[in-house]
mmCIF file of N, CA and C in Angstrom:
data_model
loop_
_atom_site.group_PDB
_atom_site.id
_atom_site.type_symbol
_atom_site.label_atom_id
_atom_site.label_comp_id
_atom_site.label_asym_id
_atom_site.label_seq_id
_atom_site.Cartn_x
_atom_site.Cartn_y
_atom_site.Cartn_z
ATOM 1 N N ASP A 1 153.547 93.614 98.396
ATOM 2 C CA ASP A 1 153.679 93.784 96.957
ATOM 3 C C ASP A 1 152.757 92.824 96.194
ATOM 4 N N ALA A 2 152.647 91.584 96.699
ATOM 5 C CA ALA A 2 151.804 90.591 96.027
ATOM 6 C C ALA A 2 150.340 91.021 96.039
ATOM 7 N N ARG A 3 149.900 91.598 97.170
ATOM 8 C CA ARG A 3 148.504 92.058 97.273
ATOM 9 C C ARG A 3 148.245 93.173 96.266
ATOM 10 N N ALA A 4 149.157 94.120 96.183
ATOM 11 C CA ALA A 4 149.018 95.224 95.233
ATOM 12 C C ALA A 4 149.002 94.706 93.795
ATOM 13 N N ASP A 5 149.868 93.734 93.490
ATOM 14 C CA ASP A 5 149.898 93.142 92.147
ATOM 15 C C ASP A 5 148.584 92.444 91.825
ATOM 16 N N LEU A 6 148.028 91.724 92.812
ATOM 17 C CA LEU A 6 146.756 91.038 92.601
ATOM 18 C C LEU A 6 145.671 92.041 92.238
ATOM 19 N N PHE A 7 145.516 93.082 93.053
ATOM 20 C CA PHE A 7 144.451 94.047 92.794
ATOM 21 C C PHE A 7 144.696 94.833 91.516
ATOM 22 N N GLU A 8 145.941 95.081 91.184
ATOM 23 C CA GLU A 8 146.239 95.762 89.925
ATOM 24 C C GLU A 8 145.808 94.893 88.741
ATOM 25 N N SER A 9 146.008 93.590 88.855
ATOM 26 C CA SER A 9 145.668 92.682 87.749
ATOM 27 C C SER A 9 144.159 92.546 87.549
ATOM 28 N N ILE A 10 143.358 92.836 88.574
ATOM 29 C CA ILE A 10 141.897 92.733 88.432
ATOM 30 C C ILE A 10 141.209 94.100 88.450
ATOM 31 N N SER A 11 141.983 95.157 88.299
ATOM 32 C CA SER A 11 141.420 96.511 88.277
ATOM 33 C C SER A 11 140.350 96.611 87.193
ATOM 34 N N GLY A 12 139.175 97.117 87.585
ATOM 35 C CA GLY A 12 138.073 97.272 86.646
ATOM 36 C C GLY A 12 137.199 96.040 86.471
ATOM 37 N N VAL A 13 137.597 94.901 87.023
ATOM 38 C CA VAL A 13 136.791 93.679 86.923
ATOM 39 C C VAL A 13 135.637 93.773 87.910
ATOM 40 N N ARG A 14 134.438 93.516 87.447
ATOM 41 C CA ARG A 14 133.298 93.583 88.352
ATOM 42 C C ARG A 14 133.045 92.231 89.007
ATOM 43 N N GLY A 15 132.377 92.266 90.163
ATOM 44 C CA GLY A 15 131.953 91.042 90.828
ATOM 45 C C GLY A 15 132.989 90.381 91.704
ATOM 46 N N VAL A 16 134.042 91.089 92.089
ATOM 47 C CA VAL A 16 135.080 90.476 92.910
ATOM 48 C C VAL A 16 134.609 90.358 94.361
ATOM 49 N N VAL A 17 134.683 89.153 94.899
ATOM 50 C CA VAL A 17 134.403 88.864 96.303
ATOM 51 C C VAL A 17 135.546 87.981 96.786
ATOM 52 N N LEU A 18 136.187 88.355 97.879
ATOM 53 C CA LEU A 18 137.294 87.570 98.415
ATOM 54 C C LEU A 18 136.767 86.542 99.407
ATOM 55 N N LEU A 19 137.260 85.311 99.292
ATOM 56 C CA LEU A 19 136.929 84.237 100.223
ATOM 57 C C LEU A 19 138.227 83.855 100.924
ATOM 58 N N SER A 20 138.183 83.784 102.258
ATOM 59 C CA SER A 20 139.401 83.465 103.002
ATOM 60 C C SER A 20 139.072 82.614 104.218
ATOM 61 N N GLY A 21 140.103 82.240 104.963
ATOM 62 C CA GLY A 21 139.902 81.416 106.139
ATOM 63 C C GLY A 21 141.158 81.333 106.977
ATOM 64 N N ASP A 22 141.136 80.413 107.931
ATOM 65 C CA ASP A 22 142.265 80.099 108.802
ATOM 66 C C ASP A 22 142.704 81.275 109.676
ATOM 67 N N ILE A 23 141.736 82.008 110.228
ATOM 68 C CA ILE A 23 142.082 83.068 111.181
ATOM 69 C C ILE A 23 141.434 82.813 112.543
ATOM 70 N N HIS A 24 140.845 81.633 112.725
ATOM 71 C CA HIS A 24 140.286 81.172 114.002
ATOM 72 C C HIS A 24 139.018 81.895 114.430
ATOM 73 N N HIS A 25 138.370 82.582 113.509
ATOM 74 C CA HIS A 25 137.021 83.105 113.713
ATOM 75 C C HIS A 25 136.434 83.380 112.330
ATOM 76 N N SER A 26 135.120 83.542 112.267
ATOM 77 C CA SER A 26 134.468 83.867 110.999
ATOM 78 C C SER A 26 134.134 85.347 110.998
ATOM 79 N N GLU A 27 134.283 85.964 109.831
ATOM 80 C CA GLU A 27 133.969 87.391 109.768
ATOM 81 C C GLU A 27 133.628 87.826 108.349
ATOM 82 N N PHE A 28 132.942 88.957 108.290
ATOM 83 C CA PHE A 28 132.657 89.655 107.042
ATOM 84 C C PHE A 28 133.335 91.013 107.144
ATOM 85 N N ARG A 29 134.060 91.385 106.088
ATOM 86 C CA ARG A 29 134.733 92.682 106.058
ATOM 87 C C ARG A 29 134.446 93.355 104.717
ATOM 88 N N LEU A 30 134.425 94.666 104.721
ATOM 89 C CA LEU A 30 134.301 95.439 103.489
ATOM 90 C C LEU A 30 135.584 96.244 103.344
ATOM 91 N N LEU A 31 136.415 95.822 102.395
ATOM 92 C CA LEU A 31 137.699 96.471 102.183
ATOM 93 C C LEU A 31 137.505 97.721 101.335
ATOM 94 N N PRO A 32 137.958 98.871 101.825
ATOM 95 C CA PRO A 32 137.858 100.089 101.012
ATOM 96 C C PRO A 32 138.543 99.853 99.667
ATOM 97 N N ASP A 33 138.011 100.443 98.626
ATOM 98 C CA ASP A 33 138.490 100.232 97.260
ATOM 99 C C ASP A 33 140.008 100.022 97.206
ATOM 100 N N PRO A 34 140.423 98.771 96.895
ATOM 101 C CA PRO A 34 141.854 98.479 96.830
ATOM 102 C C PRO A 34 142.462 98.789 95.459
ATOM 103 N N GLY A 35 141.758 99.616 94.677
ATOM 104 C CA GLY A 35 142.280 99.995 93.371
ATOM 105 C C GLY A 35 141.568 99.342 92.206
ATOM 106 N N ILE A 36 140.423 98.702 92.467
ATOM 107 C CA ILE A 36 139.688 98.071 91.360
ATOM 108 C C ILE A 36 138.416 98.844 91.003
ATOM 109 N N GLY A 37 138.102 99.887 91.772
ATOM 110 C CA GLY A 37 136.970 100.739 91.412
ATOM 111 C C GLY A 37 135.775 100.659 92.342
ATOM 112 N N TYR A 38 135.823 99.805 93.363
ATOM 113 C CA TYR A 38 134.723 99.702 94.325
ATOM 114 C C TYR A 38 135.229 98.987 95.581
ATOM 115 N N ASP A 39 134.465 99.110 96.671
ATOM 116 C CA ASP A 39 134.794 98.412 97.910
ATOM 117 C C ASP A 39 134.563 96.913 97.716
ATOM 118 N N VAL A 40 135.432 96.089 98.284
ATOM 119 C CA VAL A 40 135.403 94.641 98.037
ATOM 120 C C VAL A 40 135.022 93.879 99.305
ATOM 121 N N PRO A 41 133.969 93.050 99.236
ATOM 122 C CA PRO A 41 133.612 92.204 100.380
ATOM 123 C C PRO A 41 134.627 91.074 100.553
ATOM 124 N N GLU A 42 134.957 90.781 101.803
ATOM 125 C CA GLU A 42 135.782 89.622 102.130
ATOM 126 C C GLU A 42 134.999 88.755 103.110
ATOM 127 N N LEU A 43 134.809 87.498 102.762
ATOM 128 C CA LEU A 43 134.043 86.551 103.567
ATOM 129 C C LEU A 43 135.016 85.507 104.101
ATOM 130 N N THR A 44 135.148 85.432 105.417
ATOM 131 C CA THR A 44 136.092 84.508 106.036
ATOM 132 C C THR A 44 135.333 83.421 106.772
ATOM 133 N N SER A 45 135.542 82.181 106.335
ATOM 134 C CA SER A 45 134.908 81.033 106.965
ATOM 135 C C SER A 45 135.957 80.259 107.749
ATOM 136 N N SER A 46 135.846 80.337 109.061
ATOM 137 C CA SER A 46 136.843 79.696 109.916
ATOM 138 C C SER A 46 136.313 79.792 111.330
ATOM 139 N N PRO A 47 136.381 78.882 112.150
ATOM 140 C CA PRO A 47 137.084 77.619 112.121
ATOM 141 C C PRO A 47 136.119 76.448 112.108
ATOM 142 N N MET A 48 136.363 75.502 111.277
ATOM 143 C CA MET A 48 135.572 74.269 111.292
ATOM 144 C C MET A 48 136.118 73.300 112.340
ATOM 145 N N ALA A 49 137.410 73.410 112.651
ATOM 146 C CA ALA A 49 138.016 72.430 113.551
ATOM 147 C C ALA A 49 138.697 73.036 114.764
ATOM 148 N N TYR A 50 138.738 74.364 114.861
ATOM 149 C CA TYR A 50 139.437 74.985 115.981
ATOM 150 C C TYR A 50 138.798 76.339 116.261
ATOM 151 N N SER A 51 138.553 76.629 117.498
ATOM 152 C CA SER A 51 137.941 77.897 117.875
ATOM 153 C C SER A 51 138.833 78.613 118.879
ATOM 154 N N LEU A 52 139.042 79.896 118.665
ATOM 155 C CA LEU A 52 139.870 80.706 119.549
ATOM 156 C C LEU A 52 138.990 81.791 120.156
ATOM 157 N N PRO A 53 138.640 81.676 121.441
ATOM 158 C CA PRO A 53 137.775 82.672 122.062
ATOM 159 C C PRO A 53 138.371 84.073 122.006
ATOM 160 N N SER A 54 137.509 85.053 121.868
ATOM 161 C CA SER A 54 137.857 86.472 121.906
ATOM 162 C C SER A 54 138.684 86.956 120.732
ATOM 163 N N ALA A 55 138.772 86.200 119.662
ATOM 164 C CA ALA A 55 139.519 86.655 118.494
ATOM 165 C C ALA A 55 138.884 87.904 117.880
ATOM 166 N N CYS A 56 137.566 88.027 117.938
ATOM 167 C CA CYS A 56 136.907 89.195 117.358
ATOM 168 C C CYS A 56 137.270 90.470 118.102
ATOM 169 N N ALA A 57 137.329 90.409 119.405
ATOM 170 C CA ALA A 57 137.664 91.597 120.188
ATOM 171 C C ALA A 57 139.083 92.073 119.909
ATOM 172 N N ALA A 58 139.945 91.169 119.472
ATOM 173 C CA ALA A 58 141.341 91.518 119.235
ATOM 174 C C ALA A 58 141.549 92.247 117.909
ATOM 175 N N VAL A 59 140.560 92.214 117.023
ATOM 176 C CA VAL A 59 140.747 92.796 115.692
ATOM 177 C C VAL A 59 139.638 93.775 115.278
ATOM 178 N N PRO A 60 139.135 94.606 116.177
ATOM 179 C CA PRO A 60 138.069 95.516 115.754
ATOM 180 C C PRO A 60 138.618 96.619 114.833
ATOM 181 N N ASP A 61 137.895 96.912 113.781
ATOM 182 C CA ASP A 61 138.271 98.018 112.905
ATOM 183 C C ASP A 61 137.066 98.434 112.082
ATOM 184 N N ALA A 62 137.215 99.503 111.335
ATOM 185 C CA ALA A 62 136.101 100.056 110.564
ATOM 186 C C ALA A 62 135.692 99.159 109.397
ATOM 187 N N GLU A 63 136.558 98.244 108.966
ATOM 188 C CA GLU A 63 136.242 97.366 107.840
ATOM 189 C C GLU A 63 135.352 96.189 108.232
ATOM 190 N N THR A 64 135.314 95.839 109.507
ATOM 191 C CA THR A 64 134.571 94.665 109.954
ATOM 192 C C THR A 64 133.072 94.932 109.947
ATOM 193 N N VAL A 65 132.337 94.094 109.234
ATOM 194 C CA VAL A 65 130.881 94.174 109.175
ATOM 195 C C VAL A 65 130.286 93.277 110.264
ATOM 196 N N SER A 66 130.786 92.043 110.380
ATOM 197 C CA SER A 66 130.352 91.081 111.396
ATOM 198 C C SER A 66 131.532 90.191 111.751
ATOM 199 N N CYS A 67 131.550 89.748 112.997
ATOM 200 C CA CYS A 67 132.605 88.851 113.448
ATOM 201 C C CYS A 67 132.001 87.889 114.466
ATOM 202 N N TYR A 68 132.369 86.605 114.364
ATOM 203 C CA TYR A 68 131.836 85.597 115.282
ATOM 204 C C TYR A 68 132.958 84.674 115.729
ATOM 205 N N ASP A 69 133.129 84.552 117.044
ATOM 206 C CA ASP A 69 134.145 83.657 117.595
ATOM 207 C C ASP A 69 133.586 82.845 118.757
ATOM 208 N N GLY A 70 132.256 82.679 118.806
ATOM 209 C CA GLY A 70 131.620 82.007 119.923
ATOM 210 C C GLY A 70 131.795 80.501 119.954
ATOM 211 N N SER A 71 132.043 79.888 118.816
ATOM 212 C CA SER A 71 132.252 78.446 118.742
ATOM 213 C C SER A 71 132.713 78.127 117.329
ATOM 214 N N TYR A 72 132.760 76.851 117.021
ATOM 215 C CA TYR A 72 133.061 76.453 115.649
ATOM 216 C C TYR A 72 132.017 77.075 114.732
ATOM 217 N N SER A 73 132.427 77.435 113.520
ATOM 218 C CA SER A 73 131.492 78.106 112.623
ATOM 219 C C SER A 73 131.889 77.889 111.169
ATOM 220 N N PHE A 74 130.982 78.310 110.284
ATOM 221 C CA PHE A 74 131.243 78.249 108.856
ATOM 222 C C PHE A 74 130.410 79.325 108.176
ATOM 223 N N VAL A 75 130.763 79.644 106.934
ATOM 224 C CA VAL A 75 130.008 80.616 106.158
ATOM 225 C C VAL A 75 129.246 79.868 105.065
ATOM 226 N N ARG A 76 127.965 80.169 104.979
ATOM 227 C CA ARG A 76 127.094 79.598 103.944
ATOM 228 C C ARG A 76 126.773 80.712 102.961
ATOM 229 N N LEU A 77 126.863 80.413 101.656
ATOM 230 C CA LEU A 77 126.557 81.392 100.618
ATOM 231 C C LEU A 77 125.332 80.963 99.835
ATOM 232 N N ASP A 78 124.446 81.908 99.565
ATOM 233 C CA ASP A 78 123.308 81.700 98.686
ATOM 234 C C ASP A 78 123.480 82.716 97.562
ATOM 235 N N ILE A 79 123.733 82.226 96.360
ATOM 236 C CA ILE A 79 124.014 83.100 95.222
ATOM 237 C C ILE A 79 122.881 82.958 94.223
ATOM 238 N N ASP A 80 122.178 84.062 93.975
ATOM 239 C CA ASP A 80 121.053 84.066 93.039
ATOM 240 C C ASP A 80 121.478 84.822 91.787
ATOM 241 N N THR A 81 121.858 84.077 90.753
ATOM 242 C CA THR A 81 122.304 84.697 89.504
ATOM 243 C C THR A 81 121.146 85.020 88.567
ATOM 244 N N LEU A 82 119.926 84.563 88.919
ATOM 245 C CA LEU A 82 118.768 84.793 88.056
ATOM 246 C C LEU A 82 117.958 86.025 88.445
ATOM 247 N N ALA A 83 118.275 86.640 89.570
ATOM 248 C CA ALA A 83 117.559 87.847 90.002
ATOM 249 C C ALA A 83 117.849 88.987 89.033
ATOM 250 N N THR A 84 116.962 89.981 89.006
ATOM 251 C CA THR A 84 117.178 91.150 88.163
ATOM 252 C C THR A 84 118.530 91.789 88.474
ATOM 253 N N ASP A 85 118.854 91.913 89.741
ATOM 254 C CA ASP A 85 120.175 92.360 90.183
ATOM 255 C C ASP A 85 120.757 91.201 90.988
ATOM 256 N N PRO A 86 121.550 90.320 90.349
ATOM 257 C CA PRO A 86 122.062 89.124 91.041
ATOM 258 C C PRO A 86 122.582 89.443 92.439
ATOM 259 N N THR A 87 122.295 88.538 93.370
ATOM 260 C CA THR A 87 122.527 88.784 94.787
ATOM 261 C C THR A 87 123.321 87.651 95.432
ATOM 262 N N ILE A 88 124.187 88.030 96.380
ATOM 263 C CA ILE A 88 124.862 87.063 97.242
ATOM 264 C C ILE A 88 124.403 87.332 98.665
ATOM 265 N N VAL A 89 123.941 86.289 99.337
ATOM 266 C CA VAL A 89 123.616 86.365 100.756
ATOM 267 C C VAL A 89 124.599 85.449 101.466
ATOM 268 N N ALA A 90 125.372 86.027 102.390
ATOM 269 C CA ALA A 90 126.345 85.251 103.160
ATOM 270 C C ALA A 90 125.850 85.180 104.596
ATOM 271 N N GLU A 91 125.983 83.996 105.189
ATOM 272 C CA GLU A 91 125.598 83.803 106.592
ATOM 273 C C GLU A 91 126.733 83.145 107.338
ATOM 274 N N ILE A 92 127.029 83.645 108.518
ATOM 275 C CA ILE A 92 127.901 82.921 109.432
ATOM 276 C C ILE A 92 126.990 82.035 110.251
ATOM 277 N N ARG A 93 127.294 80.745 110.261
ATOM 278 C CA ARG A 93 126.490 79.792 111.024
ATOM 279 C C ARG A 93 127.348 79.144 112.098
ATOM 280 N N ASN A 94 126.728 78.937 113.259
ATOM 281 C CA ASN A 94 127.453 78.326 114.380
ATOM 282 C C ASN A 94 127.477 76.810 114.249
ATOM 283 N N VAL A 95 128.033 76.159 115.250
ATOM 284 C CA VAL A 95 128.210 74.710 115.238
ATOM 285 C C VAL A 95 126.882 73.964 115.091
ATOM 286 N N ASP A 96 125.777 74.577 115.520
ATOM 287 C CA ASP A 96 124.454 73.963 115.393
ATOM 288 C C ASP A 96 123.785 74.278 114.059
ATOM 289 N N GLY A 97 124.451 75.059 113.217
ATOM 290 C CA GLY A 97 123.889 75.432 111.927
ATOM 291 C C GLY A 97 122.988 76.647 111.976
ATOM 292 N N ASN A 98 122.903 77.317 113.136
ATOM 293 C CA ASN A 98 122.064 78.499 113.276
ATOM 294 C C ASN A 98 122.788 79.743 112.767
ATOM 295 N N SER A 99 122.055 80.612 112.099
ATOM 296 C CA SER A 99 122.626 81.845 111.583
ATOM 297 C C SER A 99 122.930 82.815 112.729
ATOM 298 N N VAL A 100 124.163 83.305 112.783
ATOM 299 C CA VAL A 100 124.544 84.285 113.809
ATOM 300 C C VAL A 100 124.866 85.641 113.194
ATOM 301 N N ALA A 101 125.011 85.699 111.864
ATOM 302 C CA ALA A 101 125.229 86.968 111.164
ATOM 303 C C ALA A 101 124.867 86.758 109.695
ATOM 304 N N GLN A 102 124.352 87.812 109.075
ATOM 305 C CA GLN A 102 123.977 87.741 107.672
ATOM 306 C C GLN A 102 124.380 89.036 106.983
ATOM 307 N N TRP A 103 124.804 88.921 105.727
ATOM 308 C CA TRP A 103 125.203 90.086 104.941
ATOM 309 C C TRP A 103 124.849 89.805 103.496
ATOM 310 N N SER A 104 124.251 90.761 102.836
ATOM 311 C CA SER A 104 123.927 90.566 101.419
ATOM 312 C C SER A 104 124.414 91.757 100.609
ATOM 313 N N PHE A 105 124.725 91.473 99.356
ATOM 314 C CA PHE A 105 125.129 92.514 98.430
ATOM 315 C C PHE A 105 124.752 92.055 97.034
ATOM 316 N N THR A 106 124.662 93.001 96.123
ATOM 317 C CA THR A 106 124.190 92.726 94.774
ATOM 318 C C THR A 106 125.285 92.974 93.741
ATOM 319 N N ASP A 107 125.004 92.551 92.533
ATOM 320 C CA ASP A 107 125.931 92.795 91.423
ATOM 321 C C ASP A 107 126.197 94.295 91.277
ATOM 322 N N GLU A 108 125.186 95.087 91.492
ATOM 323 C CA GLU A 108 125.332 96.547 91.393
ATOM 324 C C GLU A 108 126.359 97.070 92.396
ATOM 325 N N ASP A 109 126.460 96.448 93.560
ATOM 326 C CA ASP A 109 127.433 96.853 94.583
ATOM 327 C C ASP A 109 128.868 96.518 94.176
ATOM 328 N N LEU A 110 129.025 95.606 93.222
ATOM 329 C CA LEU A 110 130.342 95.080 92.866
ATOM 330 C C LEU A 110 130.769 95.520 91.479
ATOM 331 N N ARG A 111 130.554 96.794 91.208
ATOM 332 C CA ARG A 111 130.927 97.351 89.891
ATOM 333 C C ARG A 111 131.763 98.606 90.073
ATOM 334 N N PRO A 112 132.740 98.764 89.138
ATOM 335 C CA PRO A 112 133.553 100.006 89.184
ATOM 336 C C PRO A 112 132.700 101.224 88.890
#
């Protein structure tokens, strides 16, 4: 009920991107329109302090864009608000800081 209330309260708002964590792996997901007028990206940055092997294999679904559970990881965001079509580039980086997955989307993608 709380999730439905949240999305109802932001229905029609553009630019929504969900940031989450604490699931023992890093992932990018595209949630089918939860009632706000467009599909919503969810960026999960986890784990900085704990890694659970094979967590990605346990949760495969059509919403998952990228998933990484090879070691400790984090998500880095590069947000360009000055571009003609403002852009977010998200990267999952491993413990060494190397990019293991990248996903980008624009303001145009985040509109009802």
